[in-house]
XYZ file of C-alpha atoms in Angstrom:
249
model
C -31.358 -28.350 -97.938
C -30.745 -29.933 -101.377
C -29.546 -26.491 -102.553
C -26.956 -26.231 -99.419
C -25.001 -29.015 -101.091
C -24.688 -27.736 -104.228
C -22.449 -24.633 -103.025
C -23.692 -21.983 -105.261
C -23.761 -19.013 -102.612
C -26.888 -17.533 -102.907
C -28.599 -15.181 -100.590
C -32.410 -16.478 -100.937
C -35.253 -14.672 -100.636
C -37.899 -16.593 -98.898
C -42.191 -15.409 -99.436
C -43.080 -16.012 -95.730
C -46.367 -13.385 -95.288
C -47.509 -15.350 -92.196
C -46.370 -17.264 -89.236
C -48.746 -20.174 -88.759
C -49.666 -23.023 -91.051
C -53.306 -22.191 -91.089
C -52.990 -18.725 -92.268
C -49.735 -19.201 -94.757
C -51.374 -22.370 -96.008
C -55.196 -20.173 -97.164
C -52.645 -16.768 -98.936
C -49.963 -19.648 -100.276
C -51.448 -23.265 -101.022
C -47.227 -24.204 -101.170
C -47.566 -24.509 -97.338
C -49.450 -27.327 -97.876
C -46.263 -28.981 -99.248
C -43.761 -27.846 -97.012
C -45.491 -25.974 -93.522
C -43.686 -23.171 -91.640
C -41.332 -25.193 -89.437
C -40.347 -27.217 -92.219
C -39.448 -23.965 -94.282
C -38.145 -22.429 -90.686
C -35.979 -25.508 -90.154
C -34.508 -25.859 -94.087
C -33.628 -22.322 -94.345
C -31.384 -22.308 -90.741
C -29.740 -25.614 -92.423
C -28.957 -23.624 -95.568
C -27.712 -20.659 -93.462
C -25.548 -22.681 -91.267
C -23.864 -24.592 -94.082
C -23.309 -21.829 -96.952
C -22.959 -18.984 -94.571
C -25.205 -16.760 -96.394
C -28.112 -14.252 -94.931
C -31.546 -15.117 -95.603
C -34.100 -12.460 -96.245
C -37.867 -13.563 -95.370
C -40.721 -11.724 -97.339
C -44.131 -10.743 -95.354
C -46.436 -8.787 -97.222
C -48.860 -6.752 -94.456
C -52.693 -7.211 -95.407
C -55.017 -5.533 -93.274
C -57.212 -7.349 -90.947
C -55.180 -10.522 -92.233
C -52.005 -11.128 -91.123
C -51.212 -7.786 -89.426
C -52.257 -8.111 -85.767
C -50.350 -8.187 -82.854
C -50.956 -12.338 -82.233
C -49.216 -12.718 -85.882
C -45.988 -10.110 -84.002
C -45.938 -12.197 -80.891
C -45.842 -15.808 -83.389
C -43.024 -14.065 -85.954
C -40.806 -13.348 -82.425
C -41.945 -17.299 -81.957
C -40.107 -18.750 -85.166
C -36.826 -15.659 -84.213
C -37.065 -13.991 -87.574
C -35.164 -10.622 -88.215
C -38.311 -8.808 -88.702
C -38.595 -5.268 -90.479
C -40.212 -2.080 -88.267
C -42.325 0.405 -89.659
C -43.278 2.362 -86.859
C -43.070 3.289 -82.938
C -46.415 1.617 -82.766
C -45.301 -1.736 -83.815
C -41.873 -1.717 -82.243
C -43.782 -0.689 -78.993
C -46.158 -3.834 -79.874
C -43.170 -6.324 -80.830
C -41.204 -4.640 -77.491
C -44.833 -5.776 -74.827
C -44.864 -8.780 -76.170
C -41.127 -9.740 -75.596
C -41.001 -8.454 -72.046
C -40.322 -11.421 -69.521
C -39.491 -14.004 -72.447
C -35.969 -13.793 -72.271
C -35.245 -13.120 -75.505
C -33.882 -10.628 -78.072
C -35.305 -10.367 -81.542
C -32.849 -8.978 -84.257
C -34.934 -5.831 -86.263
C -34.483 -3.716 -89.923
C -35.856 0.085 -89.626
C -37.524 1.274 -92.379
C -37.042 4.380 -93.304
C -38.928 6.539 -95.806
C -36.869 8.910 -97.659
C -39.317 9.546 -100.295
C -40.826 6.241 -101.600
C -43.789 8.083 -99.682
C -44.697 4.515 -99.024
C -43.924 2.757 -95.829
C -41.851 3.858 -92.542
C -40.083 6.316 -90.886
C -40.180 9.845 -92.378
C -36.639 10.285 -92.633
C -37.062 14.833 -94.208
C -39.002 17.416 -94.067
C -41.556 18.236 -91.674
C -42.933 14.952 -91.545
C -39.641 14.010 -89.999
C -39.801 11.280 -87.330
C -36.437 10.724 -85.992
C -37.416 10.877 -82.096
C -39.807 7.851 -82.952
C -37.044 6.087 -84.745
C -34.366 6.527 -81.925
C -37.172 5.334 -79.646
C -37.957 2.251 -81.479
C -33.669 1.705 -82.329
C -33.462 1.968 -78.116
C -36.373 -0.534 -77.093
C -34.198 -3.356 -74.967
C -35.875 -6.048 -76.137
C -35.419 -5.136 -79.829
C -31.704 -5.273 -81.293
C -31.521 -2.826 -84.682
C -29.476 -5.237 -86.781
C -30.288 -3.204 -89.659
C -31.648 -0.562 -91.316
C -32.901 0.307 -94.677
C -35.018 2.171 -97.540
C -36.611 1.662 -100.931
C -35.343 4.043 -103.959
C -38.410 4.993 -105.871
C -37.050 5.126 -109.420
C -33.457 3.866 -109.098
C -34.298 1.686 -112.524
C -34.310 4.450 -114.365
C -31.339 6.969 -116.359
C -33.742 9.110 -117.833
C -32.873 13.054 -117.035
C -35.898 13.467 -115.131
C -35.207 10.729 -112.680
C -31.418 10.730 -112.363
C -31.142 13.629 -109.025
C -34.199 11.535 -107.019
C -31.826 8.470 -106.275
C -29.201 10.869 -104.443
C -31.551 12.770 -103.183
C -33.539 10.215 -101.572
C -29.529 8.400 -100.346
C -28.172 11.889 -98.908
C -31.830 11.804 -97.149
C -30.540 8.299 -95.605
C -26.905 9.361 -95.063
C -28.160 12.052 -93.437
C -30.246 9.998 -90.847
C -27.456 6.943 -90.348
C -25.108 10.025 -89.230
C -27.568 10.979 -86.728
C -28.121 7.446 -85.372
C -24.092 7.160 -84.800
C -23.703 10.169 -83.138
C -26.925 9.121 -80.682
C -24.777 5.748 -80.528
C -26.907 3.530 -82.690
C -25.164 1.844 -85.286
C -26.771 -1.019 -87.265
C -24.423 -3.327 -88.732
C -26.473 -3.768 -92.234
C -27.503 -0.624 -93.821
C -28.945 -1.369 -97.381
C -31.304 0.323 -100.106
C -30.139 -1.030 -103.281
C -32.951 -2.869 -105.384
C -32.419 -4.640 -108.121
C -31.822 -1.467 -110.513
C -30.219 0.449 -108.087
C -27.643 -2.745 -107.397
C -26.734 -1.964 -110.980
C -27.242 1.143 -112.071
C -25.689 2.951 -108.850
C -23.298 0.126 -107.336
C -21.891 2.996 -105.343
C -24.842 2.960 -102.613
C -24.577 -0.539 -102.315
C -23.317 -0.239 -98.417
C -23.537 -3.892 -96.640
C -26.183 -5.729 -98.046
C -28.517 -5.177 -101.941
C -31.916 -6.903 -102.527
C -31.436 -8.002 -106.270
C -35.137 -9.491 -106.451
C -36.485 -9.371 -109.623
C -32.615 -9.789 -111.218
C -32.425 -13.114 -109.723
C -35.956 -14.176 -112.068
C -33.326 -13.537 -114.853
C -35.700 -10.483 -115.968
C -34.539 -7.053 -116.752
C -36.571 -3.984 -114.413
C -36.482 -1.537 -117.150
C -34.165 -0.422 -120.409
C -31.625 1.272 -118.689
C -30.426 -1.539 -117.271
C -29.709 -3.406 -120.604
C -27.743 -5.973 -121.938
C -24.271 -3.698 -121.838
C -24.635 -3.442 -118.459
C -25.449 -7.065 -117.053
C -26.351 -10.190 -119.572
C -29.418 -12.022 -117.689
C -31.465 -15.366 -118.924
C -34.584 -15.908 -117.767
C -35.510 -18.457 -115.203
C -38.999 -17.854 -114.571
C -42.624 -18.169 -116.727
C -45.611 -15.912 -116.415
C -48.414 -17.877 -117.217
C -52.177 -17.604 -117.050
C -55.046 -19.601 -117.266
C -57.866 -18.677 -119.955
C -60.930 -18.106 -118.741
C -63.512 -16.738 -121.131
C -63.508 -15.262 -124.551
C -65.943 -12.449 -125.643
C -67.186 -9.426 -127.473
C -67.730 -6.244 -126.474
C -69.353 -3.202 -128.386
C -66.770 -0.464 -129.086
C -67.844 2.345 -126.757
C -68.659 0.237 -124.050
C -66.323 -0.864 -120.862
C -64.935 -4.164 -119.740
């Protein structure tokens, strides 16, 4: 709220990774400080006074925070919340049914991260699924997305993998229009990509690790962007010892 008034215009990130107190508060003590609906309640005051978007974090650990009771408590707090898969759009979509409501949703497309979502080439390709999950009633496709693998990078080897992996997406957002499903925020650019190819930048880049004030990797260098560090890595020591040569650690 205090950074509202100052005016800077900043699209925050926010590290969310669950949607209770007691869960958030055992993977990030800082709940402790300020709980959920606190953070829930600051961040709709900073979007309604500076305008911006807020993106929310939420790391998926097995067995953790992954089930469908922490789905049904996210569509709860009305977060824009990314989907991976039929399965959990199908999930997300039963638990919605007979609430009323309408919860804004990113697809995730994989276009050769090899990570995370939607195959989006080759055989593997899962574009019935993804018009499935873009056509559940309950779910409105806001956005859609991707992750560049090694957009950081200007070295020979990885310079063709960027546009492939972006015609891969084109591609797929052509064949979502012409089925009639047109997201209004299509975005892919990380924090190299935002620099090193502004030209996919589309509606919306995710400049993480640029807004530390930290550079991802030598090609993007000083010529290209000046950045000043914001941010400390620091660890605690915990033991000192000696170890014979040719053995392991």
């Amino acid at each position: 709220e205090k950074l509202a008034e100052e005016h800077l215009q900043l699209t925050l990130s926010v590290s969310l990774h669950a949607p209770n107190d007691a869960l958030r508060s055992s993977m990030m003590p800082v709940n402790d400080a300020y709980d959920v609906h606190t953070l829930i309640r600051a961040c709709r005051s900073y979007q309604k006074m500076t305008g911006r978007r807020i993106s929310f974090e939420y790391s998926m650990v097995k067995d953790v925070n992954d089930s469908e009771k922490e789905a049904d408590e996210l569509a709860e707090l009305g977060i824009t919340q990314e989907i991976h898969s039929l399965e959990y759009a199908r999930q997300l979509e039963s638990r919605l049914q007979g609430s009323g409501r309408t919860v804004n949703v990113h697809l995730k497309l994989d276009t050769g991260m090899t990570r995370i979502g939607f195959f989006a080439y080759g055989e593997a390709l899962r574009y019935e699924d993804l018009l499935q999950a873009a056509r559940l009633p309950h779910l409105h496709t806001e956005g859609v997305f991707m992750h560049f693998s090694a957009a950081d990078s200007l070295a020979p080897e990885d310079r063709d993998y960027p546009r492939l992996q972006y015609a891969r997406f084109s591609e797929l957002l052509s064949r979502l229009k012409a089925d009639g499903v047109e997201p209004e925020i299509r975005h892919c650019c990380n924090s190299g990509a935002a620099i090193l190819y502004p030209e996919y930048a589309l509606d919306m880049v995710r400049p993480g690790l640029l807004f530390t004030g930290n550079y991802t990797s030598d090609s993007v260098s000083r010529d290209r962007i000046r950045l000043q560090p914001c941010v400390k890595l620091k660890a605690r020591h915990g033991r000192t010892g000696e170890w014979a040569r040719e053995g392991s650690v």
